[in-house]
């Protein structure tokens, strides 16, 4: 027994406790006996009246497994849901909690069977392994004790050791446990967001398979430090080799993302934290995992997309380091199934590249965002990917059959045979359809009654341009210049921007590219630009409003565009123009840049055509004054709908409330199309409506003849165009628009089906 006077704090103290724990774990006895001794030992060392271990059952309930200090009757009786009580909160947030007055915390949940009402202070840490919370370790004191940071650190280190004990415990295996068991093997349907389109059928492979840390407590901290350093330098060499690999080496945003990631391998703060953990008595691999646990906990509370991407990079590097330390590198690709669906909490871009691309059918992540680095790489590699799929990491077991439906953002776990064959059929159908779309690729986009319809694509990443040729599109109707800005670390200067635009023009060859100037603000945040808080960012200081208030920024971009397009035709349009005066001011800035280039002796584009987005209803009421001033008009249906109906486009609760095929929207579109036609101003629609065959058909019926859409929509839309008599449709739409109904979707759909129009 250790007397309280022997208690030493800090590294030396935690090292001693770790050694004792290690010996205890090696000793015999049942799991329960060992856990009982563990809580005793920790309580003595931390000088706490209570020490308890709660273990996670079925991924959702925390059960009191062992306690020194709480009433013995409560053990295996007391259960808390994740997020219930302080213990549930620690598990939900995967973060420590230390409170001098625990009972005063709003999450405190009183459980009479435990007798804990006499304990006032509480310190708890999650017990984590491979990104999963396995349980919670808690100490409590009678007095209102303030636990310091070092004590929290020491308890976290102890939790690392316990994680191994719990992971090895048969009681906690996936199929066991009350309330879990059988039900976990039932089919399940989880939803997330589509990060890359596509449907795949395969078997689940958890990302961290194979990473098992058996040695947590260091025998010799100095030797561990050397192992850690050696593994770091091995890892850096391996990363350099990977960056030189052929499929990675080609230019594009994914390459830049990987280079930034490589720089993180040298991050000093990250290394220091791992060295600290080694000094605290952990082995090199346990130290890496401890720092990873902390990083994950930080990630949970960070919303900033840039910081999240950086932390995800660190997670990826940590896993890579573990592979080097545990000598798993060679085994990684072996015995993976031919049709694997990779399941992970989050993935770094390089981690994705580690897997054999020929076996990888799809990826599902608990985290991830459309602009996350891994999503950019997945798009480059054309791997279907779903993100923000809550519960996937805990519910998918290795080898479980999985269907990933990137069309609807759904994941079906352990699907029934009939669901599976339904999807197999739809994959086969898709393949047939794609073959049919390829067949129309080089055919003209002309309606049955001889009207030409220009089909263009929307783009933002270099990789999108590769689809320009396969899609059979006439050009790029919308190039969102903010996208390359969003994935960078800092604001690109004129030359960097000019380089990007030059590459795009080169790729597009003789097909026109319409560049839209920066549309940032709203939901499109630049990681390095901290705007002030706005209550309604979509209607706030964004897009051209920033451009006109910070003209240096817009002028730099215009200068870069002019330089990139020397000797060629340049098409530029401005986002979120709300008044004729804003358009004139933006156009004047462009003229000023052209004059400046000429004065400096620089060459200019062969022709410069200037247009505007039509996204704000007020502008639609000023067409008479606007159209004589602009060379073309692009209607952004996403924003125009949002502002027409005063309905936030990113609020899922409003997603289907107002139909794009509403009489209000279509009447407005028809009116704009008529005015543009009368003034001979080319008019394009470039929001999501343009890429949906039925909605695109309605637009054509309203007089639109130019549509810009996501590349994969060109085939289906062209097929629709070729099956349509647009004159007759126009007459029908004029008729439908006299109805009082909100939407004309149903009559339009029937109209199309009756006439065999390919919607
Ligand atoms: C639109 O608003 O429809 C549009 C094309 O612009 P974005 O989706 O980039 O806002
Ligand atoms: Mg818009």
XYZ file of C-alpha atoms and ligand atoms in Angstrom:
770
model
C 0.000 0.000 0.000
C 1.201 3.470 -0.797
C 0.731 5.919 2.020
C -0.547 9.380 1.026
C 2.779 10.868 2.102
C 4.499 8.911 -0.690
C 2.450 10.566 -3.325
C 4.556 12.469 -5.746
C 3.002 14.570 -8.442
C 4.183 15.247 -11.987
C 5.970 12.950 -14.390
C 7.836 10.946 -11.823
C 4.581 10.286 -9.958
C 2.673 9.202 -13.003
C 5.579 6.993 -14.118
C 5.487 5.174 -10.833
C 1.739 4.641 -11.041
C 2.125 3.386 -14.592
C 4.684 0.818 -13.533
C 2.422 -0.430 -10.772
C -0.484 -0.631 -13.179
C 1.586 -2.547 -15.668
C 2.571 -5.105 -13.048
C -0.987 -5.385 -11.956
C -2.176 -6.027 -15.477
C 0.380 -8.782 -15.920
C -0.801 -10.455 -12.741
C -3.464 -13.159 -12.956
C -7.117 -13.030 -11.986
C -10.338 -12.303 -13.802
C -10.903 -9.045 -15.661
C -13.224 -7.884 -12.912
C -10.641 -8.587 -10.221
C -8.013 -6.691 -12.117
C -10.293 -3.705 -12.677
C -11.161 -3.682 -8.969
C -7.476 -3.567 -8.093
C -6.849 -0.852 -10.686
C -9.439 1.518 -9.203
C -8.003 0.920 -5.762
C -4.514 1.746 -6.924
C -5.515 4.897 -8.781
C -7.583 6.182 -5.858
C -4.554 5.851 -3.600
C -2.224 7.602 -5.980
C -4.434 10.489 -6.885
C -5.598 10.787 -3.254
C -9.250 10.471 -4.097
C -12.043 8.906 -2.106
C -13.610 7.551 -5.259
C -12.183 6.070 -8.419
C -14.557 4.506 -10.934
C -14.377 2.989 -14.369
C -17.366 3.216 -16.671
C -17.247 1.095 -19.783
C -19.108 1.749 -23.021
C -21.649 -0.923 -23.916
C -23.116 -1.164 -27.415
C -21.653 2.176 -28.349
C -24.249 4.102 -26.382
C -24.469 3.212 -22.692
C -21.787 3.733 -20.066
C -21.943 1.095 -17.382
C -20.200 1.381 -14.032
C -17.732 -1.509 -14.211
C -15.591 -1.033 -11.135
C -15.462 1.450 -8.306
C -13.510 2.209 -5.231
C -15.667 4.420 -3.055
C -19.128 4.239 -4.674
C -21.580 1.708 -3.231
C -20.695 -1.798 -4.482
C -24.352 -2.413 -5.371
C -24.108 0.244 -8.039
C -21.416 -1.665 -9.984
C -22.969 -3.116 -13.179
C -26.223 -1.413 -12.150
C -25.586 2.249 -12.823
C -25.838 3.120 -16.488
C -25.685 6.461 -18.222
C -26.343 7.246 -21.828
C -23.706 9.085 -23.839
C -24.190 12.769 -22.978
C -26.136 11.921 -19.824
C -24.561 13.126 -16.598
C -20.951 14.223 -16.351
C -19.696 10.789 -17.301
C -21.856 10.833 -20.427
C -20.612 14.317 -21.227
C -16.968 13.228 -21.023
C -17.717 10.330 -23.373
C -19.704 12.506 -25.796
C -17.046 15.161 -26.022
C -14.103 12.769 -25.700
C -12.557 15.378 -23.451
C -11.559 15.559 -19.780
C -13.650 17.402 -17.236
C -12.315 18.679 -13.882
C -14.752 20.358 -11.508
C -14.355 21.508 -7.925
C -18.158 21.692 -7.616
C -19.456 18.869 -9.770
C -22.962 18.977 -8.359
C -23.330 22.573 -9.495
C -22.738 21.569 -13.136
C -25.885 21.492 -15.300
C -24.997 18.002 -16.558
C -24.706 16.469 -13.089
C -27.113 13.506 -12.887
C -27.753 12.168 -9.428
C -27.911 8.389 -9.119
C -29.070 7.445 -5.596
C -27.742 3.856 -5.794
C -24.152 5.146 -5.989
C -24.178 7.210 -2.776
C -22.155 9.884 -4.562
C -24.022 12.842 -3.079
C -21.274 13.310 -0.493
C -18.550 13.809 -3.110
C -18.243 17.323 -4.388
C -15.350 17.462 -6.806
C -14.896 15.293 -9.878
C -12.218 14.746 -12.482
C -12.881 12.411 -15.397
C -11.142 11.514 -18.620
C -12.242 9.459 -21.611
C -10.668 6.047 -22.086
C -9.895 6.047 -25.780
C -8.435 3.654 -28.266
C -8.120 4.073 -32.022
C -10.396 7.073 -31.991
C -13.189 5.316 -30.092
C -14.319 6.060 -26.571
C -14.219 2.774 -24.679
C -15.168 4.217 -21.345
C -14.619 6.921 -18.775
C -12.278 7.011 -15.791
C -13.451 9.171 -12.918
C -12.075 10.232 -9.545
C -14.106 12.093 -6.934
C -13.314 13.871 -3.694
C -15.423 14.802 -0.727
C -14.010 18.325 -0.517
C -14.312 20.923 -3.269
C -10.913 20.117 -4.661
C -9.470 21.913 -7.688
C -7.581 19.457 -9.860
C -4.646 20.959 -11.691
C -3.611 20.377 -15.299
C -0.863 18.000 -14.352
C -3.315 15.789 -12.495
C -5.600 15.725 -15.509
C -2.604 14.781 -17.669
C -1.642 12.014 -15.266
C -5.177 10.620 -15.294
C -5.221 10.713 -19.100
C -2.009 8.739 -19.163
C -3.509 6.165 -16.828
C -6.543 6.003 -19.113
C -4.226 4.991 -21.953
C -3.167 1.938 -19.998
C -6.750 1.149 -19.075
C -7.754 1.354 -22.732
C -5.602 -1.680 -23.407
C -7.090 -3.520 -20.482
C -10.654 -2.754 -21.606
C -9.928 -3.502 -25.256
C -8.600 -6.913 -24.344
C -11.598 -7.633 -22.161
C -14.037 -10.122 -23.646
C -16.884 -8.474 -21.789
C -16.647 -5.514 -24.076
C -16.496 -7.271 -27.392
C -18.666 -5.856 -30.085
C -21.330 -8.525 -30.025
C -21.614 -8.715 -26.270
C -23.264 -6.513 -23.735
C -26.785 -5.910 -22.652
C -28.877 -3.920 -25.039
C -26.410 -4.478 -27.860
C -25.741 -7.970 -29.085
C -28.051 -9.185 -31.776
C -29.477 -5.793 -32.645
C -26.077 -4.593 -33.729
C -26.017 -7.159 -36.479
C -29.303 -6.065 -37.959
C -29.330 -4.035 -41.171
C -28.866 -0.336 -40.538
C -29.312 2.760 -42.657
C -27.135 5.754 -41.829
C -27.181 9.120 -43.485
C -24.444 11.621 -44.158
C -23.538 14.109 -46.836
C -22.192 13.270 -50.249
C -18.559 14.275 -50.605
C -18.196 12.511 -53.913
C -20.932 10.990 -56.047
C -21.246 7.347 -56.998
C -22.750 4.069 -55.779
C -20.660 1.169 -54.499
C -21.198 -2.230 -52.924
C -18.454 -3.776 -50.837
C -17.350 -4.908 -47.400
C -16.394 -2.666 -44.501
C -12.755 -2.249 -43.603
C -12.174 -0.061 -40.557
C -9.280 2.252 -41.171
C -7.445 1.420 -37.973
C -7.461 -2.319 -38.297
C -4.182 -3.723 -37.259
C -3.114 -0.881 -34.974
C -2.896 -2.572 -31.606
C -0.630 -1.142 -28.978
C 0.333 -3.857 -26.582
C 3.069 -1.990 -24.756
C 1.861 1.229 -23.169
C 4.238 1.756 -20.267
C 7.867 2.488 -21.117
C 10.649 0.381 -19.645
C 13.200 2.961 -20.677
C 11.980 6.470 -21.587
C 15.224 7.444 -23.325
C 15.044 4.404 -25.606
C 11.431 5.311 -26.377
C 12.427 8.854 -27.314
C 14.982 7.458 -29.739
C 12.400 5.090 -31.245
C 10.036 7.995 -31.692
C 12.652 10.137 -33.420
C 13.731 7.303 -35.675
C 10.131 6.624 -36.693
C 9.580 10.329 -37.408
C 12.485 10.462 -39.777
C 11.454 7.198 -41.482
C 7.997 8.621 -41.921
C 9.284 11.804 -43.506
C 11.315 9.809 -46.022
C 8.297 7.670 -46.858
C 6.174 10.782 -47.401
C 8.710 12.231 -49.778
C 8.675 8.987 -51.722
C 4.889 9.057 -51.870
C 4.810 12.617 -53.168
C 7.090 11.536 -55.963
C 4.706 8.741 -56.999
C 3.271 9.029 -60.465
C -0.452 9.385 -59.792
C 0.266 11.962 -57.097
C 2.933 13.940 -58.861
C 0.676 15.603 -61.447
C -0.228 19.189 -60.722
C -3.601 20.205 -59.323
C -5.102 21.144 -55.995
C -4.634 17.665 -54.539
C -0.913 18.048 -55.015
C -0.842 21.346 -53.111
C -2.927 19.835 -50.355
C -0.413 16.999 -50.017
C 2.529 19.335 -49.947
C 1.051 21.369 -47.119
C 0.400 18.128 -45.323
C 4.015 17.094 -45.748
C 5.077 20.341 -44.069
C 3.072 19.362 -41.029
C 5.316 16.364 -40.461
C 7.857 18.915 -39.233
C 5.472 20.686 -36.871
C 7.352 21.451 -33.670
C 4.367 21.676 -31.329
C 3.209 18.253 -32.391
C 6.626 16.704 -31.772
C 6.970 18.426 -28.439
C 3.675 17.023 -27.194
C 4.737 13.512 -28.113
C 8.104 13.947 -26.427
C 6.320 15.178 -23.295
C 4.194 12.051 -23.241
C 7.286 9.862 -23.552
C 8.808 11.712 -20.623
C 5.631 10.965 -18.710
C 6.345 7.244 -18.943
C 4.520 6.085 -22.065
C 6.045 4.102 -24.888
C 6.610 5.904 -28.185
C 3.452 4.415 -29.732
C 1.309 5.139 -26.686
C 2.570 8.731 -26.757
C 1.549 9.111 -30.378
C -1.864 7.765 -29.539
C -2.237 10.030 -26.519
C -1.516 13.109 -28.614
C -3.941 11.826 -31.228
C -6.671 11.485 -28.617
C -6.092 15.083 -27.593
C -6.156 16.246 -31.203
C -9.449 14.448 -31.809
C -10.962 16.036 -28.736
C -9.895 19.463 -29.980
C -11.363 18.729 -33.379
C -14.778 18.007 -31.949
C -15.131 21.583 -30.785
C -13.591 23.337 -33.776
C -15.883 24.572 -36.528
C -13.337 26.475 -38.582
C -12.877 24.362 -41.725
C -9.242 25.331 -42.122
C -8.248 24.339 -38.597
C -10.233 21.129 -38.848
C -8.425 20.212 -42.035
C -5.099 20.853 -40.295
C -6.041 18.724 -37.302
C -7.178 15.960 -39.647
C -3.747 16.139 -41.254
C -2.161 15.662 -37.833
C -4.384 12.669 -37.179
C -3.272 11.178 -40.462
C 0.386 11.793 -39.623
C -0.116 10.197 -36.207
C -1.486 7.023 -37.777
C 1.358 6.951 -40.226
C 3.810 7.266 -37.384
C 2.125 4.390 -35.568
C 2.549 2.229 -38.627
C 6.245 2.955 -38.674
C 6.616 2.335 -34.952
C 4.724 -0.928 -35.059
C 6.314 -2.094 -38.294
C 2.893 -2.373 -39.973
C 3.795 -0.645 -43.195
C 4.383 -3.738 -45.241
C 1.265 -5.484 -44.035
C -1.040 -2.625 -44.748
C -2.083 -3.547 -48.262
C -2.070 -7.284 -47.725
C -5.225 -9.314 -47.335
C -7.544 -6.402 -47.941
C -10.734 -7.422 -49.708
C -11.087 -6.770 -53.425
C -14.151 -4.576 -52.884
C -13.364 -2.684 -49.731
C -15.377 0.195 -48.319
C -13.098 2.100 -46.041
C -14.672 3.277 -42.774
C -12.943 5.937 -40.702
C -13.569 8.672 -38.221
C -11.671 10.997 -40.510
C -8.934 10.505 -43.050
C -6.048 12.581 -44.187
C -5.417 12.958 -47.897
C -2.284 10.849 -47.814
C -3.952 8.062 -45.880
C -6.414 7.609 -48.692
C -3.554 7.200 -51.125
C -2.075 4.448 -48.983
C -4.840 2.084 -49.973
C -4.747 0.142 -53.172
C -6.970 2.176 -55.483
C -7.989 -0.970 -57.374
C -9.615 -2.416 -54.273
C -11.127 0.709 -52.864
C -14.806 0.993 -53.823
C -15.904 3.814 -51.507
C -15.107 5.686 -48.312
C -17.411 6.595 -45.417
C -16.344 9.037 -42.720
C -17.807 10.186 -39.420
C -16.295 13.600 -40.124
C -15.319 15.207 -43.399
C -16.645 18.189 -45.303
C -16.952 18.986 -49.002
C -13.864 21.175 -48.855
C -11.855 18.803 -46.648
C -8.606 17.690 -48.152
C -9.536 14.072 -48.313
C -12.684 14.936 -50.296
C -10.631 16.842 -52.832
C -8.337 13.859 -53.313
C -11.327 11.459 -53.511
C -12.808 13.535 -56.309
C -9.497 13.483 -58.112
C -9.453 9.685 -57.820
C -13.206 9.348 -58.495
C -13.933 7.356 -55.348
C -17.490 7.701 -53.986
C -17.335 9.262 -50.538
C -19.853 10.056 -47.806
C -18.989 12.242 -44.829
C -20.628 13.337 -41.567
C -22.052 9.853 -41.261
C -22.632 9.716 -37.557
C -22.271 6.285 -35.965
C -20.569 4.559 -38.887
C -17.290 3.954 -37.047
C -19.027 2.255 -34.134
C -21.703 0.412 -36.067
C -19.750 -1.005 -38.995
C -17.768 -4.105 -38.130
C -14.928 -5.458 -40.175
C -16.239 -7.538 -43.061
C -19.825 -6.253 -42.811
C -21.467 -5.872 -46.211
C -22.011 -2.203 -47.044
C -23.766 -0.248 -49.761
C -22.633 3.324 -50.225
C -25.181 5.436 -52.049
C -23.433 8.661 -52.916
C -26.508 9.872 -54.788
C -28.627 10.141 -51.659
C -25.842 10.364 -49.041
C -26.870 7.056 -47.442
C -24.953 4.071 -46.168
C -26.697 0.712 -45.818
C -25.001 -1.641 -43.416
C -25.590 -5.359 -43.624
C -28.349 -4.889 -46.223
C -30.848 -7.651 -46.911
C -30.414 -9.712 -50.077
C -33.301 -7.903 -51.775
C -31.905 -4.436 -51.051
C -28.555 -5.586 -52.285
C -29.904 -6.916 -55.525
C -31.896 -3.697 -55.989
C -28.660 -1.728 -55.782
C -26.822 -4.168 -58.022
C -29.497 -3.544 -60.572
C -29.237 0.207 -60.202
C -25.440 0.040 -60.605
C -25.931 -1.975 -63.776
C -28.545 0.548 -64.946
C -26.192 3.398 -64.219
C -23.481 1.762 -66.280
C -25.909 1.295 -69.171
C -27.051 4.895 -68.810
C -23.492 6.178 -68.752
C -22.791 4.253 -71.914
C -25.874 5.884 -73.443
C -24.681 9.339 -72.357
C -21.261 8.651 -73.815
C -23.021 7.809 -77.040
C -24.659 11.270 -77.177
C -21.456 13.033 -76.189
C -20.498 14.028 -79.696
C -24.027 14.489 -80.999
C -25.399 18.024 -81.315
C -27.440 19.484 -78.487
C -30.467 20.305 -80.599
C -34.151 19.820 -79.826
C -36.568 17.851 -81.999
C -37.815 21.126 -83.463
C -34.311 22.266 -84.368
C -33.456 24.678 -81.534
C -29.806 24.639 -80.365
C -29.175 24.567 -76.653
C -25.703 25.396 -75.331
C -24.594 23.034 -72.559
C -21.707 24.181 -70.388
C -20.175 23.028 -67.132
C -19.618 24.610 -63.741
C -16.107 24.162 -62.371
C -13.926 25.207 -59.469
C -11.106 22.692 -59.185
C -8.565 21.738 -61.794
C -9.937 18.239 -61.693
C -13.342 19.494 -62.889
C -11.722 20.533 -66.140
C -10.858 16.990 -67.024
C -14.615 16.469 -67.412
C -14.951 19.202 -69.991
C -13.971 16.808 -72.767
C -15.707 13.662 -71.461
C -18.957 15.499 -70.868
C -19.208 16.893 -74.375
C -19.809 20.423 -73.070
C -19.238 23.613 -75.049
C -17.255 25.389 -72.375
C -17.271 26.486 -68.770
C -20.279 28.626 -67.994
C -19.253 29.256 -64.408
C -15.758 29.008 -63.026
C -16.029 29.623 -59.272
C -12.727 31.352 -58.557
C -13.268 31.171 -54.799
C -12.709 27.412 -54.770
C -8.928 27.515 -55.292
C -8.823 30.318 -52.695
C -10.676 28.153 -50.204
C -8.169 25.339 -50.129
C -5.083 27.516 -49.722
C -3.302 28.623 -46.564
C -3.045 32.254 -47.492
C -4.370 34.715 -50.003
C -2.775 33.959 -53.383
C -0.928 36.892 -54.928
C -1.462 38.192 -58.470
C 1.082 35.866 -60.058
C -0.193 32.761 -58.267
C -3.724 33.625 -59.319
C -2.642 34.330 -62.882
C -0.969 30.903 -62.932
C -4.156 29.183 -61.833
C -6.249 30.992 -64.442
C -3.678 30.364 -67.147
C -3.739 26.634 -66.436
C -7.517 26.649 -66.649
C -7.533 28.450 -69.969
C -4.883 26.085 -71.299
C -6.905 23.091 -70.248
C -10.055 24.492 -71.817
C -8.273 25.045 -75.139
C -10.575 26.826 -77.553
C -13.649 26.396 -75.352
C -14.746 29.568 -73.537
C -14.362 29.901 -69.750
C -16.520 32.368 -67.825
C -14.651 33.407 -64.702
C -16.718 34.651 -61.805
C -14.808 36.944 -59.458
C -14.479 35.958 -55.810
C -17.780 34.971 -54.249
C -16.685 34.685 -50.625
C -18.596 35.378 -47.462
C -21.921 33.718 -46.717
C -21.215 30.001 -46.406
C -17.993 30.240 -48.393
C -15.320 31.104 -45.883
C -11.672 31.595 -46.599
C -9.637 29.901 -43.897
C -7.270 32.851 -43.588
C -9.915 35.546 -43.658
C -11.632 36.170 -40.369
C -14.654 38.326 -41.111
C -16.644 39.697 -38.233
C -19.704 37.821 -37.020
C -22.864 38.433 -39.038
C -26.389 37.436 -38.110
C -27.351 36.718 -41.721
C -24.139 35.958 -43.575
C -25.907 34.918 -46.801
C -27.343 38.416 -46.964
C -24.297 40.017 -45.480
C -20.967 41.411 -46.492
C -20.111 39.003 -49.253
C -19.107 38.617 -52.896
C -19.055 41.878 -54.883
C -19.860 43.864 -51.740
C -16.443 42.881 -50.383
C -14.905 43.423 -53.812
C -16.175 46.987 -54.045
C -15.362 47.856 -50.422
C -11.868 46.365 -50.715
C -11.089 47.294 -54.309
C -7.418 46.334 -54.040
C -8.482 42.732 -53.653
C -10.802 42.738 -56.649
C -8.345 44.677 -58.763
C -5.632 42.121 -58.064
C -7.910 39.374 -59.201
C -8.924 41.253 -62.344
C -5.265 41.953 -63.084
C -4.467 38.261 -62.742
C -7.326 37.382 -65.094
C -6.199 39.937 -67.690
C -2.642 38.617 -67.583
C -3.729 34.996 -67.815
C -5.847 35.679 -70.905
C -3.419 37.812 -72.927
C -4.208 37.344 -76.614
C -7.371 35.320 -75.870
C -11.001 36.064 -75.139
C -11.675 36.772 -71.488
C -15.123 36.380 -69.959
C -15.607 37.867 -66.490
C -18.737 38.108 -64.381
C -19.458 39.514 -60.954
C -21.338 37.702 -58.161
C -24.292 39.012 -56.124
C -24.768 42.243 -58.019
C -27.852 43.913 -56.527
C -27.964 47.240 -58.380
C -26.937 48.658 -61.740
C -24.572 51.008 -59.927
C -22.683 48.049 -58.403
C -22.251 46.504 -61.819
C -21.009 49.785 -63.303
C -18.551 50.255 -60.430
C -17.170 46.727 -60.854
C -16.910 47.149 -64.598
C -15.092 50.457 -64.095
C -12.533 48.706 -61.888
C -11.892 46.247 -64.678
C -11.475 49.069 -67.183
C -9.036 50.737 -64.807
C -6.960 47.570 -64.630
C -6.961 47.296 -68.419
C -5.746 50.896 -68.709
C -3.078 50.194 -66.110
C -1.792 47.144 -67.954
C -1.630 49.115 -71.178
C 0.182 51.988 -69.457
C 2.736 49.482 -68.128
C 3.258 48.244 -71.659
C 1.542 44.907 -71.023
C -0.557 43.107 -73.596
C -4.296 42.591 -73.165
C -6.752 39.841 -73.986
C -8.052 39.797 -77.555
C -11.520 40.685 -76.259
C -12.946 41.217 -72.795
C -16.631 40.384 -72.224
C -18.183 41.467 -68.983
C -21.354 40.103 -67.462
C -23.058 39.632 -64.182
C -24.708 36.999 -62.077
C -28.421 37.498 -61.590
C -28.970 36.241 -58.056
C -30.764 39.091 -56.347
C -34.426 39.747 -57.260
C -33.926 43.537 -57.148
C -31.643 43.306 -60.177
C -34.343 41.530 -62.161
C -36.433 44.677 -61.819
C -33.676 46.796 -63.344
C -32.985 44.815 -66.506
C -34.049 47.638 -68.705
C -31.155 49.755 -67.408
C -28.732 46.875 -66.833
C -28.834 44.958 -70.107
C -27.432 47.739 -72.335
C -24.370 47.786 -70.047
C -23.501 44.124 -69.958
C -22.276 41.591 -72.495
C -24.045 38.596 -70.965
C -26.185 37.578 -68.009
C -25.962 34.419 -65.842
C -28.813 33.495 -63.592
C -27.704 31.739 -60.392
C -30.828 29.798 -59.516
C -29.476 28.701 -56.115
C -29.216 32.200 -54.729
C -32.082 33.658 -56.712
C -34.443 31.065 -55.202
C -33.041 31.696 -51.743
C -33.724 35.407 -51.996
C -36.978 35.132 -53.920
C -38.560 32.972 -51.220
C -36.519 34.334 -48.297
C -35.469 30.721 -47.591
C -31.911 29.925 -46.514
C -30.509 27.533 -49.133
C -28.397 25.674 -46.566
C -31.166 25.093 -44.018
C -32.220 21.437 -44.388
C -35.622 22.180 -42.837
C -36.448 24.450 -45.738
C -34.899 22.244 -48.406
C -38.139 21.146 -50.079
C -40.454 23.855 -48.904
C -40.341 26.003 -52.028
C -40.108 24.361 -55.392
C -37.720 25.681 -58.045
C -40.532 24.745 -60.414
C -42.802 27.279 -58.744
C -44.861 29.627 -60.839
C -43.114 32.575 -59.188
C -39.612 31.426 -60.127
C -40.481 30.312 -63.639
C -42.444 33.466 -64.402
C -39.427 35.488 -63.357
C -37.058 33.355 -65.465
C -39.366 33.641 -68.482
C -39.465 37.403 -68.098
C -35.674 37.707 -67.835
C -35.183 35.400 -70.836
C -37.589 37.495 -72.932
C -35.835 40.747 -72.071
C -32.390 39.308 -72.763
C -33.593 37.979 -76.087
C -35.076 41.373 -76.994
C -31.790 43.086 -76.261
C -29.652 40.268 -77.754
C -27.807 39.656 -74.487
C -26.719 35.997 -74.117
C -28.504 34.514 -71.103
C -27.354 31.409 -69.208
C -28.746 29.648 -66.143
C -25.984 28.196 -64.007
C -27.475 27.079 -60.684
C -28.456 23.526 -59.734
C -31.711 23.770 -61.713
C -29.761 23.677 -64.965
C -28.433 20.194 -64.180
C -31.721 18.472 -63.342
C -33.371 17.193 -66.548
C -36.948 18.089 -65.539
C -35.980 21.505 -64.177
C -33.724 22.159 -67.166
C -36.650 21.257 -69.409
C -38.797 23.844 -67.624
C -36.069 26.456 -68.140
C -36.003 25.714 -71.859
C -39.763 26.082 -71.922
C -39.308 29.529 -70.386
C -37.020 30.564 -73.224
C -33.574 29.775 -71.776
C -31.131 28.419 -74.390
C -27.885 28.193 -72.410
C -27.420 25.939 -69.362
C -24.326 25.499 -67.205
C -24.235 22.554 -64.824
C -22.202 20.048 -62.899
C -20.276 17.909 -65.453
C -22.095 14.644 -64.708
C -25.428 16.275 -65.643
C -24.459 17.102 -69.222
C -25.264 13.612 -70.569
C -28.738 13.385 -68.995
C -29.605 16.975 -69.933
C -28.432 16.552 -73.513
C -30.512 13.381 -73.810
C -33.527 15.364 -72.589
C -32.837 18.218 -75.031
C -32.659 15.835 -77.966
C -36.029 14.325 -77.113
C -37.877 17.631 -76.705
C -40.127 19.783 -78.872
C -39.359 23.083 -77.169
C -41.894 25.201 -79.041
C -44.762 22.986 -77.921
C -43.389 22.904 -74.383
C -43.256 26.717 -74.276
C -46.977 26.862 -75.085
C -47.767 24.309 -72.389
C -45.717 26.150 -69.783
C -47.444 29.422 -70.544
C -50.638 27.558 -69.839
C -49.383 25.953 -66.572
C -48.135 29.281 -65.300
C -51.639 30.661 -65.241
C -52.594 28.094 -62.556
C -52.803 29.315 -58.966
C -50.682 26.409 -57.629
C -47.301 26.986 -56.012
C -45.593 24.382 -58.184
C -46.074 23.158 -61.752
C -43.857 20.099 -61.173
C -46.576 17.486 -61.471
C -48.230 18.767 -64.668
C -44.758 19.176 -66.177
C -43.713 15.669 -65.245
C -46.892 14.206 -66.750
C -46.330 16.302 -69.846
C -42.820 14.857 -70.233
C -43.841 11.253 -69.570
C -46.733 11.414 -72.058
C -44.375 12.674 -74.771
C -41.446 10.379 -74.009
C -39.184 13.263 -73.080
C -36.109 11.811 -71.343
C -36.303 13.397 -67.915
C -26.087 30.267 -57.753
O -26.297 31.025 -56.789
O -26.987 29.648 -58.331
C -24.717 30.056 -58.234
C -24.478 29.438 -59.360
O -23.711 30.479 -57.428
P -23.204 29.656 -56.147
O -23.937 28.343 -56.119
O -21.743 29.501 -56.307
O -23.604 30.576 -55.042
Mg -24.684 32.213 -55.986
